[in-house]
mmCIF file of C-alpha atoms and ligand atoms in Angstrom:
data_model
loop_
_atom_site.group_PDB
_atom_site.id
_atom_site.type_symbol
_atom_site.label_atom_id
_atom_site.label_comp_id
_atom_site.label_asym_id
_atom_site.label_seq_id
_atom_site.Cartn_x
_atom_site.Cartn_y
_atom_site.Cartn_z
ATOM 1 C CA MET N 9 57.950 -9.107 62.916
ATOM 2 C CA THR N 10 55.010 -10.622 61.065
ATOM 3 C CA SER N 11 55.887 -13.574 58.900
ATOM 4 C CA THR N 12 54.972 -14.025 55.256
ATOM 5 C CA VAL N 13 52.851 -17.014 56.290
ATOM 6 C CA ASP N 14 50.843 -14.995 58.842
ATOM 7 C CA LEU N 15 50.326 -12.121 56.424
ATOM 8 C CA ALA N 16 49.234 -14.478 53.662
ATOM 9 C CA GLN N 17 46.838 -16.292 55.989
ATOM 10 C CA ARG N 18 45.255 -12.970 56.909
ATOM 11 C CA LEU N 19 44.768 -12.243 53.211
ATOM 12 C CA GLY N 20 43.376 -15.732 52.708
ATOM 13 C CA PRO N 21 39.651 -14.977 52.414
ATOM 14 C CA ARG N 22 40.284 -12.184 49.890
ATOM 15 C CA LEU N 23 42.600 -14.365 47.823
ATOM 16 C CA VAL N 24 40.160 -17.261 47.827
ATOM 17 C CA ALA N 25 37.354 -14.901 46.783
ATOM 18 C CA LEU N 26 39.522 -13.620 43.905
ATOM 19 C CA ARG N 27 40.351 -17.169 42.859
ATOM 20 C CA ARG N 28 36.675 -18.123 42.792
ATOM 21 C CA THR N 29 35.733 -15.046 40.768
ATOM 22 C CA LEU N 30 38.427 -15.973 38.248
ATOM 23 C CA HIS N 31 37.252 -19.570 38.273
ATOM 24 C CA ARG N 32 33.748 -18.472 37.310
ATOM 25 C CA HIS N 33 35.080 -16.347 34.440
ATOM 26 C CA PRO N 34 37.834 -18.374 32.750
ATOM 27 C CA GLU N 35 39.480 -17.183 29.528
ATOM 28 C CA VAL N 36 41.666 -19.028 27.021
ATOM 29 C CA GLY N 37 44.789 -17.969 25.157
ATOM 30 C CA LEU N 38 46.685 -14.712 24.906
ATOM 31 C CA HIS N 39 43.791 -12.302 25.366
ATOM 32 C CA LEU N 40 42.244 -12.443 28.806
ATOM 33 C CA PRO N 41 40.585 -9.040 29.310
ATOM 34 C CA VAL N 42 38.404 -10.045 32.266
ATOM 35 C CA THR N 43 41.310 -11.701 34.072
ATOM 36 C CA GLN N 44 43.626 -8.806 33.310
ATOM 37 C CA ALA N 45 41.096 -6.319 34.709
ATOM 38 C CA ALA N 46 40.725 -8.416 37.868
ATOM 39 C CA VAL N 47 44.499 -8.465 38.357
ATOM 40 C CA LEU N 48 44.843 -4.720 37.823
ATOM 41 C CA ASP N 49 42.031 -4.133 40.293
ATOM 42 C CA ALA N 50 43.579 -6.470 42.880
ATOM 43 C CA LEU N 51 46.967 -4.711 42.620
ATOM 44 C CA ALA N 52 45.546 -1.187 42.795
ATOM 45 C CA GLY N 53 46.742 0.879 45.729
ATOM 46 C CA LEU N 54 50.022 -0.980 46.224
ATOM 47 C CA GLY N 55 52.052 1.687 44.447
ATOM 48 C CA LEU N 56 53.434 -0.764 41.903
ATOM 49 C CA GLU N 57 54.866 0.177 38.524
ATOM 50 C CA VAL N 58 52.362 -1.606 36.328
ATOM 51 C CA THR N 59 52.607 -2.215 32.585
ATOM 52 C CA THR N 60 50.316 -4.239 30.390
ATOM 53 C CA GLY N 61 51.254 -6.197 27.296
ATOM 54 C CA GLU N 62 50.858 -5.004 23.724
ATOM 55 C CA ALA N 63 50.695 -8.332 21.908
ATOM 56 C CA LEU N 64 48.839 -10.028 24.748
ATOM 57 C CA SER N 65 46.903 -9.155 27.898
ATOM 58 C CA SER N 66 49.799 -9.668 30.281
ATOM 59 C CA VAL N 67 50.376 -7.637 33.432
ATOM 60 C CA VAL N 68 53.879 -6.877 34.673
ATOM 61 C CA ALA N 69 54.226 -5.076 37.993
ATOM 62 C CA VAL N 70 57.446 -3.935 39.645
ATOM 63 C CA LEU N 71 57.461 -3.771 43.420
ATOM 64 C CA ARG N 72 60.377 -1.803 44.853
ATOM 65 C CA GLY N 73 61.812 -2.815 48.194
ATOM 66 C CA THR N 74 62.836 -0.049 50.571
ATOM 67 C CA ALA N 75 65.448 -1.911 52.621
ATOM 68 C CA PRO N 76 68.909 -0.429 52.152
ATOM 69 C CA VAL N 77 71.213 -2.397 49.854
ATOM 70 C CA GLU N 78 74.943 -2.066 49.424
ATOM 71 C CA GLY N 79 76.138 -2.729 45.918
ATOM 72 C CA HIS N 80 74.038 -4.798 43.538
ATOM 73 C CA ARG N 81 70.341 -4.488 44.086
ATOM 74 C CA PRO N 82 68.799 -7.849 43.165
ATOM 75 C CA VAL N 83 65.733 -8.258 40.987
ATOM 76 C CA VAL N 84 63.581 -11.346 41.519
ATOM 77 C CA LEU N 85 60.835 -12.438 39.128
ATOM 78 C CA LEU N 86 57.725 -14.262 40.351
ATOM 79 C CA ARG N 87 55.441 -15.725 37.736
ATOM 80 C CA GLY N 88 51.780 -16.687 37.702
ATOM 81 C CA ASP N 89 50.054 -17.881 34.549
ATOM 82 C CA MET N 90 46.459 -16.777 34.055
ATOM 83 C CA ASP N 91 44.827 -18.764 31.258
ATOM 84 C CA ALA N 92 42.202 -21.509 31.281
ATOM 85 C CA LEU N 93 41.515 -24.434 28.948
ATOM 86 C CA PRO N 94 38.840 -25.231 26.343
ATOM 87 C CA VAL N 95 37.275 -27.807 28.668
ATOM 88 C CA THR N 96 33.656 -28.052 29.809
ATOM 89 C CA GLU N 97 33.638 -28.089 33.593
ATOM 90 C CA GLU N 98 31.883 -31.031 35.209
ATOM 91 C CA VAL N 99 32.575 -29.999 38.803
ATOM 92 C CA GLU N 100 29.527 -28.800 40.699
ATOM 93 C CA ALA N 101 30.360 -25.795 42.854
ATOM 94 C CA ASP N 102 29.025 -22.290 43.436
ATOM 95 C CA HIS N 103 32.102 -20.931 41.714
ATOM 96 C CA ALA N 104 32.011 -23.405 38.789
ATOM 97 C CA SER N 105 32.738 -21.952 35.358
ATOM 98 C CA ALA N 106 30.003 -19.691 34.022
ATOM 99 C CA VAL N 107 31.561 -19.794 30.549
ATOM 100 C CA SER N 108 30.444 -22.693 28.438
ATOM 101 C CA GLY N 109 33.295 -24.828 27.136
ATOM 102 C CA VAL N 110 35.988 -23.035 29.162
ATOM 103 C CA MET N 111 37.397 -24.099 32.518
ATOM 104 C CA HIS N 112 40.309 -23.315 34.797
ATOM 105 C CA ALA N 113 41.196 -27.005 34.632
ATOM 106 C CA CYS N 114 44.904 -26.456 35.296
ATOM 107 C CA GLY N 115 44.550 -24.313 38.412
ATOM 108 C CA HIS N 116 45.984 -21.125 36.922
ATOM 109 C CA ASP N 117 43.236 -19.209 38.763
ATOM 110 C CA LEU N 118 44.979 -20.260 41.984
ATOM 111 C CA HIS N 119 48.296 -19.034 40.551
ATOM 112 C CA VAL N 120 46.868 -15.574 39.874
ATOM 113 C CA ALA N 121 45.367 -15.297 43.351
ATOM 114 C CA ALA N 122 48.627 -16.473 44.943
ATOM 115 C CA LEU N 123 50.746 -13.984 43.005
ATOM 116 C CA VAL N 124 48.361 -11.177 43.953
ATOM 117 C CA GLY N 125 48.750 -12.386 47.540
ATOM 118 C CA ALA N 126 52.543 -12.321 47.249
ATOM 119 C CA ALA N 127 52.325 -8.724 45.980
ATOM 120 C CA HIS N 128 50.300 -7.697 49.034
ATOM 121 C CA VAL N 129 52.617 -9.528 51.440
ATOM 122 C CA LEU N 130 55.733 -8.008 49.860
ATOM 123 C CA HIS N 131 54.119 -4.578 49.923
ATOM 124 C CA GLU N 132 53.576 -4.990 53.687
ATOM 125 C CA LEU N 133 57.166 -6.145 54.123
ATOM 126 C CA ARG N 134 58.760 -3.724 51.644
ATOM 127 C CA ASP N 135 60.980 -2.271 54.390
ATOM 128 C CA GLU N 136 62.615 -5.711 54.643
ATOM 129 C CA LEU N 137 62.872 -6.198 50.884
ATOM 130 C CA ALA N 138 66.452 -5.531 49.812
ATOM 131 C CA GLY N 139 65.779 -5.478 46.088
ATOM 132 C CA ASP N 140 62.960 -5.303 43.564
ATOM 133 C CA VAL N 141 60.389 -7.839 42.507
ATOM 134 C CA VAL N 142 58.901 -8.300 39.046
ATOM 135 C CA LEU N 143 55.426 -9.819 39.166
ATOM 136 C CA MET N 144 54.724 -11.622 35.894
ATOM 137 C CA PHE N 145 51.041 -12.304 35.167
ATOM 138 C CA GLN N 146 51.166 -14.359 31.998
ATOM 139 C CA PRO N 147 48.485 -15.364 29.494
ATOM 140 C CA GLY N 148 48.633 -18.240 27.040
ATOM 141 C CA GLU N 149 50.632 -20.864 28.932
ATOM 142 C CA GLU N 150 48.394 -23.621 27.579
ATOM 143 C CA GLY N 151 49.123 -22.266 24.108
ATOM 144 C CA PRO N 152 50.194 -20.550 22.013
ATOM 145 C CA GLY N 153 52.673 -19.357 24.646
ATOM 146 C CA GLY N 154 52.723 -16.041 26.480
ATOM 147 C CA ALA N 155 56.170 -16.082 28.079
ATOM 148 C CA GLU N 156 58.075 -15.567 24.834
ATOM 149 C CA PRO N 157 56.130 -12.458 23.736
ATOM 150 C CA MET N 158 56.479 -11.082 27.276
ATOM 151 C CA LEU N 159 60.255 -11.544 27.032
ATOM 152 C CA ARG N 160 60.209 -9.726 23.680
ATOM 153 C CA GLU N 161 58.317 -6.866 25.339
ATOM 154 C CA GLY N 162 61.144 -6.381 27.837
ATOM 155 C CA LEU N 163 60.027 -8.460 30.822
ATOM 156 C CA LEU N 164 63.505 -9.167 32.176
ATOM 157 C CA ASP N 165 64.640 -5.523 32.120
ATOM 158 C CA VAL N 166 61.416 -3.867 33.259
ATOM 159 C CA ALA N 167 62.848 -3.028 36.694
ATOM 160 C CA GLY N 168 65.735 -1.103 35.104
ATOM 161 C CA ARG N 169 68.164 -3.909 35.911
ATOM 162 C CA ARG N 170 68.226 -7.475 34.639
ATOM 163 C CA VAL N 171 66.269 -10.084 36.605
ATOM 164 C CA ASP N 172 68.661 -12.193 38.735
ATOM 165 C CA ALA N 173 66.396 -15.158 39.519
ATOM 166 C CA ALA N 174 62.910 -16.379 38.605
ATOM 167 C CA TYR N 175 60.423 -18.609 40.415
ATOM 168 C CA ALA N 176 57.084 -20.182 39.606
ATOM 169 C CA VAL N 177 54.729 -22.502 41.448
ATOM 170 C CA HIS N 178 52.176 -24.819 39.828
ATOM 171 C CA VAL N 179 49.282 -26.458 41.668
ATOM 172 C CA THR N 180 48.136 -30.013 41.011
ATOM 173 C CA ALA N 181 44.716 -31.559 41.575
ATOM 174 C CA ALA N 182 46.169 -35.018 42.222
ATOM 175 C CA GLU N 183 49.500 -36.875 42.526
ATOM 176 C CA ARG N 184 50.399 -35.858 46.101
ATOM 177 C CA PRO N 185 48.387 -35.197 49.295
ATOM 178 C CA PHE N 186 47.131 -31.655 49.853
ATOM 179 C CA GLY N 187 49.837 -29.162 50.796
ATOM 180 C CA VAL N 188 52.809 -31.296 49.739
ATOM 181 C CA TRP N 189 55.403 -29.473 47.641
ATOM 182 C CA PHE N 190 57.514 -31.267 45.058
ATOM 183 C CA SER N 191 60.122 -30.643 42.415
ATOM 184 C CA ARG N 192 63.606 -31.747 41.446
ATOM 185 C CA PRO N 193 66.955 -30.273 40.429
ATOM 186 C CA GLY N 194 67.887 -30.182 36.736
ATOM 187 C CA PRO N 195 65.381 -31.143 34.062
ATOM 188 C CA LEU N 196 61.824 -30.955 35.365
ATOM 189 C CA MET N 197 59.645 -30.880 32.258
ATOM 190 C CA ALA N 198 60.205 -31.748 28.621
ATOM 191 C CA SER N 199 60.578 -29.699 25.495
ATOM 192 C CA ALA N 200 57.589 -30.126 23.183
ATOM 193 C CA ASP N 201 57.810 -29.607 19.430
ATOM 194 C CA GLU N 202 55.279 -30.400 16.739
ATOM 195 C CA VAL N 203 56.397 -32.030 13.515
ATOM 196 C CA ARG N 204 54.273 -32.489 10.426
ATOM 197 C CA VAL N 205 55.531 -35.100 7.974
ATOM 198 C CA THR N 206 53.932 -35.212 4.535
ATOM 199 C CA VAL N 207 54.846 -38.335 2.591
ATOM 200 C CA ARG N 208 54.460 -37.482 -1.080
ATOM 201 C CA GLY N 209 53.768 -40.226 -3.595
ATOM 202 C CA ALA N 210 51.544 -40.525 -6.629
ATOM 203 C CA GLY N 211 47.922 -41.578 -6.392
ATOM 204 C CA GLY N 212 46.204 -44.202 -8.472
ATOM 205 C CA HIS N 213 43.648 -46.984 -8.588
ATOM 206 C CA GLY N 214 43.522 -49.127 -5.450
ATOM 207 C CA SER N 215 43.607 -52.258 -7.602
ATOM 208 C CA ALA N 216 46.893 -51.315 -9.284
ATOM 209 C CA PRO N 217 49.385 -50.042 -6.698
ATOM 210 C CA HIS N 218 52.267 -50.844 -9.068
ATOM 211 C CA HIS N 219 51.123 -47.943 -11.233
ATOM 212 C CA ALA N 220 51.137 -45.584 -8.231
ATOM 213 C CA LEU N 221 53.524 -44.539 -5.473
ATOM 214 C CA ASP N 222 51.432 -45.387 -2.427
ATOM 215 C CA PRO N 223 52.226 -43.062 0.504
ATOM 216 C CA VAL N 224 50.061 -44.946 3.033
ATOM 217 C CA PRO N 225 52.287 -47.962 3.849
ATOM 218 C CA VAL N 226 55.300 -45.635 3.738
ATOM 219 C CA ALA N 227 53.735 -43.288 6.289
ATOM 220 C CA CYS N 228 52.995 -46.295 8.504
ATOM 221 C CA GLU N 229 56.598 -47.432 8.145
ATOM 222 C CA VAL N 230 57.816 -43.953 9.095
ATOM 223 C CA VAL N 231 55.774 -44.101 12.313
ATOM 224 C CA LEU N 232 57.164 -47.530 13.242
ATOM 225 C CA ALA N 233 60.733 -46.655 12.241
ATOM 226 C CA LEU N 234 60.540 -43.613 14.506
ATOM 227 C CA GLN N 235 59.652 -45.829 17.459
ATOM 228 C CA SER N 236 62.739 -47.949 16.722
ATOM 229 C CA ALA N 237 64.890 -44.858 16.318
ATOM 230 C CA VAL N 238 63.776 -43.554 19.713
ATOM 231 C CA THR N 239 64.823 -46.761 21.467
ATOM 232 C CA ARG N 240 68.011 -47.381 19.438
ATOM 233 C CA ARG N 241 69.489 -43.925 19.108
ATOM 234 C CA PHE N 242 68.878 -42.222 22.441
ATOM 235 C CA ASP N 243 70.269 -42.967 25.869
ATOM 236 C CA VAL N 244 67.352 -44.244 27.968
ATOM 237 C CA PHE N 245 68.560 -42.069 30.842
ATOM 238 C CA ASP N 246 68.018 -38.915 28.772
ATOM 239 C CA PRO N 247 64.688 -39.959 27.291
ATOM 240 C CA VAL N 248 62.954 -38.885 24.122
ATOM 241 C CA VAL N 249 59.264 -39.413 23.318
ATOM 242 C CA VAL N 250 57.941 -39.345 19.756
ATOM 243 C CA THR N 251 54.194 -39.834 19.447
ATOM 244 C CA ALA N 252 52.248 -39.819 16.194
ATOM 245 C CA GLY N 253 48.969 -38.411 17.426
ATOM 246 C CA ARG N 254 47.418 -37.958 14.017
ATOM 247 C CA ILE N 255 47.786 -39.746 10.710
ATOM 248 C CA ALA N 256 45.650 -38.866 7.718
ATOM 249 C CA ALA N 257 45.452 -39.939 4.102
ATOM 250 C CA GLY N 258 43.006 -40.575 1.325
ATOM 251 C CA THR N 259 39.284 -40.351 0.861
ATOM 252 C CA VAL N 260 37.983 -43.812 0.040
ATOM 253 C CA ASN N 261 39.133 -47.452 0.176
ATOM 254 C CA ASN N 262 39.839 -47.983 -3.529
ATOM 255 C CA VAL N 263 41.810 -44.851 -4.343
ATOM 256 C CA ILE N 264 45.502 -44.506 -3.546
ATOM 257 C CA PRO N 265 46.043 -40.917 -2.426
ATOM 258 C CA ASP N 266 48.883 -38.657 -3.537
ATOM 259 C CA ASP N 267 50.134 -38.091 -0.026
ATOM 260 C CA ALA N 268 49.809 -39.031 3.625
ATOM 261 C CA VAL N 269 50.292 -36.788 6.652
ATOM 262 C CA VAL N 270 51.693 -37.761 10.042
ATOM 263 C CA GLU N 271 51.601 -35.296 12.928
ATOM 264 C CA LEU N 272 54.001 -35.890 15.785
ATOM 265 C CA THR N 273 54.814 -34.490 19.178
ATOM 266 C CA VAL N 274 58.526 -34.734 19.931
ATOM 267 C CA ARG N 275 59.629 -34.427 23.551
ATOM 268 C CA ALA N 276 63.031 -34.430 25.230
ATOM 269 C CA LEU N 277 64.677 -33.528 28.517
ATOM 270 C CA SER N 278 67.875 -31.940 27.217
ATOM 271 C CA ALA N 279 68.575 -29.343 24.561
ATOM 272 C CA ARG N 280 70.968 -31.784 22.899
ATOM 273 C CA HIS N 281 68.431 -34.598 22.603
ATOM 274 C CA ARG N 282 65.760 -32.143 21.566
ATOM 275 C CA ALA N 283 67.847 -31.069 18.579
ATOM 276 C CA GLU N 284 68.923 -34.652 17.817
ATOM 277 C CA ALA N 285 65.366 -35.979 18.031
ATOM 278 C CA LEU N 286 64.150 -33.411 15.511
ATOM 279 C CA ALA N 287 67.053 -34.294 13.217
ATOM 280 C CA VAL N 288 66.335 -38.024 13.559
ATOM 281 C CA VAL N 289 62.645 -37.508 12.740
ATOM 282 C CA ARG N 290 63.661 -35.728 9.556
ATOM 283 C CA GLN N 291 66.256 -38.338 8.660
ATOM 284 C CA VAL N 292 63.885 -41.269 9.226
ATOM 285 C CA ALA N 293 60.939 -39.650 7.407
ATOM 286 C CA GLU N 294 63.047 -38.703 4.404
ATOM 287 C CA GLY N 295 65.086 -41.913 4.450
ATOM 288 C CA VAL N 296 62.165 -44.336 4.704
ATOM 289 C CA SER N 297 60.241 -42.424 2.055
ATOM 290 C CA GLY N 298 63.298 -42.333 -0.206
ATOM 291 C CA ALA N 299 63.825 -46.073 0.179
ATOM 292 C CA HIS N 300 60.428 -46.590 -1.475
ATOM 293 C CA GLY N 301 60.910 -43.975 -4.162
ATOM 294 C CA LEU N 302 58.774 -41.329 -2.449
ATOM 295 C CA THR N 303 59.695 -38.052 -0.790
ATOM 296 C CA ALA N 304 58.819 -36.508 2.567
ATOM 297 C CA ASP N 305 58.326 -32.881 3.579
ATOM 298 C CA VAL N 306 59.148 -32.323 7.228
ATOM 299 C CA VAL N 307 57.943 -29.127 8.909
ATOM 300 C CA VAL N 308 58.940 -28.431 12.508
ATOM 301 C CA ASP N 309 56.946 -26.073 14.696
ATOM 302 C CA HIS N 310 59.185 -25.343 17.659
ATOM 303 C CA GLY N 311 57.282 -25.295 20.940
ATOM 304 C CA TYR N 312 58.485 -24.908 24.510
ATOM 305 C CA PRO N 313 62.061 -25.748 25.508
ATOM 306 C CA VAL N 314 63.060 -28.034 28.380
ATOM 307 C CA THR N 315 62.128 -26.630 31.801
ATOM 308 C CA ARG N 316 65.281 -26.914 33.839
ATOM 309 C CA ASN N 317 65.697 -26.030 37.496
ATOM 310 C CA ASP N 318 68.995 -24.346 38.203
ATOM 311 C CA GLU N 319 70.671 -26.545 40.826
ATOM 312 C CA SER N 320 71.430 -23.794 43.317
ATOM 313 C CA GLU N 321 68.126 -21.950 42.849
ATOM 314 C CA TYR N 322 66.397 -25.282 43.356
ATOM 315 C CA SER N 323 68.253 -25.974 46.639
ATOM 316 C CA PHE N 324 67.490 -22.452 47.795
ATOM 317 C CA ALA N 325 63.778 -22.758 46.973
ATOM 318 C CA ARG N 326 63.573 -26.177 48.603
ATOM 319 C CA GLU N 327 65.123 -24.761 51.779
ATOM 320 C CA VAL N 328 62.653 -21.870 51.821
ATOM 321 C CA VAL N 329 59.653 -24.202 51.482
ATOM 322 C CA ILE N 330 60.952 -26.563 54.172
ATOM 323 C CA ASP N 331 61.602 -23.620 56.503
ATOM 324 C CA LEU N 332 58.056 -22.351 56.013
ATOM 325 C CA PHE N 333 56.088 -25.589 55.996
ATOM 326 C CA GLY N 334 58.344 -28.342 57.373
ATOM 327 C CA GLY N 335 60.248 -31.200 55.777
ATOM 328 C CA GLN N 336 57.240 -33.510 55.877
ATOM 329 C CA ARG N 337 55.639 -31.293 53.235
ATOM 330 C CA TRP N 338 58.523 -31.591 50.769
ATOM 331 C CA THR N 339 59.142 -34.432 48.315
ATOM 332 C CA GLU N 340 61.882 -34.598 45.723
ATOM 333 C CA MET N 341 60.558 -36.020 42.469
ATOM 334 C CA PRO N 342 62.564 -39.038 41.311
ATOM 335 C CA ASN N 343 61.895 -38.259 37.658
ATOM 336 C CA PRO N 344 60.974 -35.312 35.449
ATOM 337 C CA GLU N 345 57.599 -35.158 33.703
ATOM 338 C CA MET N 346 57.224 -35.202 29.922
ATOM 339 C CA GLY N 347 54.671 -32.373 29.981
ATOM 340 C CA SER N 348 55.926 -28.915 29.027
ATOM 341 C CA GLU N 349 55.725 -25.368 30.304
ATOM 342 C CA ASP N 350 56.665 -22.026 28.763
ATOM 343 C CA MET N 351 58.228 -20.706 31.975
ATOM 344 C CA SER N 352 61.142 -22.568 30.347
ATOM 345 C CA PHE N 353 61.731 -19.545 28.081
ATOM 346 C CA VAL N 354 62.297 -17.385 31.185
ATOM 347 C CA MET N 355 64.442 -20.031 32.877
ATOM 348 C CA ASP N 356 66.579 -20.332 29.736
ATOM 349 C CA GLU N 357 67.455 -16.656 30.229
ATOM 350 C CA VAL N 358 67.864 -16.424 34.012
ATOM 351 C CA PRO N 359 68.434 -19.082 36.678
ATOM 352 C CA GLY N 360 65.277 -20.171 38.387
ATOM 353 C CA ALA N 361 63.268 -22.804 40.167
ATOM 354 C CA TYR N 362 59.844 -24.200 39.380
ATOM 355 C CA LEU N 363 57.912 -25.969 42.113
ATOM 356 C CA PHE N 364 54.699 -27.950 42.278
ATOM 357 C CA VAL N 365 52.319 -28.002 45.226
ATOM 358 C CA SER N 366 49.330 -30.225 45.647
ATOM 359 C CA ALA N 367 45.907 -28.632 45.914
ATOM 360 C CA CYS N 368 44.304 -32.074 45.963
ATOM 361 C CA ALA N 369 40.791 -31.870 47.364
ATOM 362 C CA GLY N 370 40.248 -35.575 47.999
ATOM 363 C CA PRO N 371 41.611 -37.952 50.634
ATOM 364 C CA ASP N 372 43.391 -40.126 48.051
ATOM 365 C CA PRO N 373 45.489 -38.204 45.506
ATOM 366 C CA THR N 374 45.813 -41.307 43.322
ATOM 367 C CA ALA N 375 42.035 -41.628 42.990
ATOM 368 C CA VAL N 376 41.021 -38.125 41.873
ATOM 369 C CA PRO N 377 41.111 -36.514 38.413
ATOM 370 C CA ASP N 378 44.330 -34.656 37.633
ATOM 371 C CA ASN N 379 44.949 -31.305 35.945
ATOM 372 C CA HIS N 380 43.189 -30.736 32.593
ATOM 373 C CA SER N 381 40.329 -33.077 33.521
ATOM 374 C CA PRO N 382 36.802 -31.573 33.385
ATOM 375 C CA ARG N 383 36.432 -33.084 36.859
ATOM 376 C CA ALA N 384 39.668 -31.704 38.349
ATOM 377 C CA VAL N 385 39.080 -30.054 41.729
ATOM 378 C CA PHE N 386 41.647 -27.662 43.228
ATOM 379 C CA ASP N 387 41.418 -26.890 46.929
ATOM 380 C CA ASP N 388 42.035 -23.153 47.136
ATOM 381 C CA ALA N 389 42.981 -23.405 50.813
ATOM 382 C CA VAL N 390 46.507 -23.804 49.421
ATOM 383 C CA VAL N 391 46.524 -20.287 47.920
ATOM 384 C CA PRO N 392 47.839 -18.448 51.024
ATOM 385 C CA ASP N 393 50.706 -20.953 51.304
ATOM 386 C CA VAL N 394 51.685 -20.347 47.694
ATOM 387 C CA ALA N 395 51.483 -16.581 48.230
ATOM 388 C CA ALA N 396 53.693 -16.859 51.321
ATOM 389 C CA ALA N 397 56.234 -19.072 49.564
ATOM 390 C CA LEU N 398 56.519 -16.719 46.576
ATOM 391 C CA ALA N 399 56.934 -13.704 48.863
ATOM 392 C CA GLU N 400 59.491 -15.509 51.022
ATOM 393 C CA LEU N 401 61.489 -16.601 47.962
ATOM 394 C CA ALA N 402 61.706 -12.981 46.841
ATOM 395 C CA LEU N 403 62.584 -11.618 50.300
ATOM 396 C CA ARG N 404 65.332 -14.125 50.964
ATOM 397 C CA ARG N 405 66.716 -14.169 47.440
ATOM 398 C CA CYS N 406 67.197 -10.405 47.581
ATOM 399 C CA ARG N 407 69.427 -10.857 50.636
ATOM 400 C CA ILE N 408 71.844 -13.085 48.720
ATOM 401 C CA PRO N 409 74.876 -11.283 47.272
ATOM 402 C CA ALA N 410 74.946 -11.228 43.479
ATOM 403 C CA ALA N 411 78.266 -12.918 42.795
ATOM 404 C CA GLY N 412 77.575 -16.607 43.254
ATOM 405 C CA GLY N 413 73.782 -16.833 43.483
ATOM 406 C CA PRO N 414 72.257 -18.898 46.285
ATOM 407 C CA GLY N 415 75.174 -21.363 46.189
ATOM 408 C CA SER N 416 77.467 -18.674 47.567
ATOM 409 C CA LEU N 417 75.820 -19.079 50.958
ATOM 410 C CA ASP N 418 76.957 -22.703 51.271
HETATM 411 ZN ZN1 LIG B 526 49.152 -25.439 33.994
#
């Protein structure tokens, strides 16, 4: 019996070539026609049930296993995001970006190649696959978000039965040595919401603030009061981050403007603190403004929810990775990260696990540029490992009886 790792290694050169083609032709956002065409081409001939998105250039492919199953036939979802970033690549390589101002600076080109690899491996091993696999090729992870529209277009029911479990792998350019996998149970990444606070006063002459309602000091007070609120009102072990990344008011030094705008990112690691943080931002903005006789408009733009690893899916995924690559290549993260990820929308609907693996190209992972840097380098030698892990997760997860999920094996 050929293993997923052997099969993926054999596919290695083709997967690396695909990754480099994608790297040369990066695309941003929800509409990735070149990437979509490359995926469709790479999946051709596997006999998959392929659908493409209507609102976005997603690809969803269902791969049917042919192993006999008694009772519930599991459905496993594997996800790879496909989009690049508006970054000008500064890495010199034959496969460096040929598109000015756009770069696969987050390694999603590796994700696409790995998911294509998993499709080929699972196709080879379909006689051992006791269920069906949904391959989710997703645009727009870096914004404005592709997972949610894919869910609206029926992603989780595309196989004819609801998805039972979902997995995703993300590569990093730094942080850990090459080939080391890492993740953690429970909260892994933060929710991220945008809030726009407009402090409304009444403009006037800069020399006579008593005849005006100056929104500028009030906006500054709102920003500082929010920092106090974060430390005084939230348990430090379930952290909240509120950052005012932009503050804007006025036109010239001697004119008091009518209003001042503060734009915030609000991050949390639990649904409860996410909701409370947004409520506190509103309360503080309105309260501080009101204390000075001004008003505040608070507009929330909800972003991605908390990415949370299901405890039993996490243990299962960890076991699979350790079985394939050895315990020395697994690290449990002590803490979550405050970045965000729209795989969270999928994992809010079905239990899942999200893993990182290092594709660090340098000898010292603490000394090289990380994801999103114009100088980030991803070693695509990791692609076959990611393909093997995704395929193995699907194969083994399909063998687990439906009732209790992976935990039922304990
Ligand atoms: Zn990313």
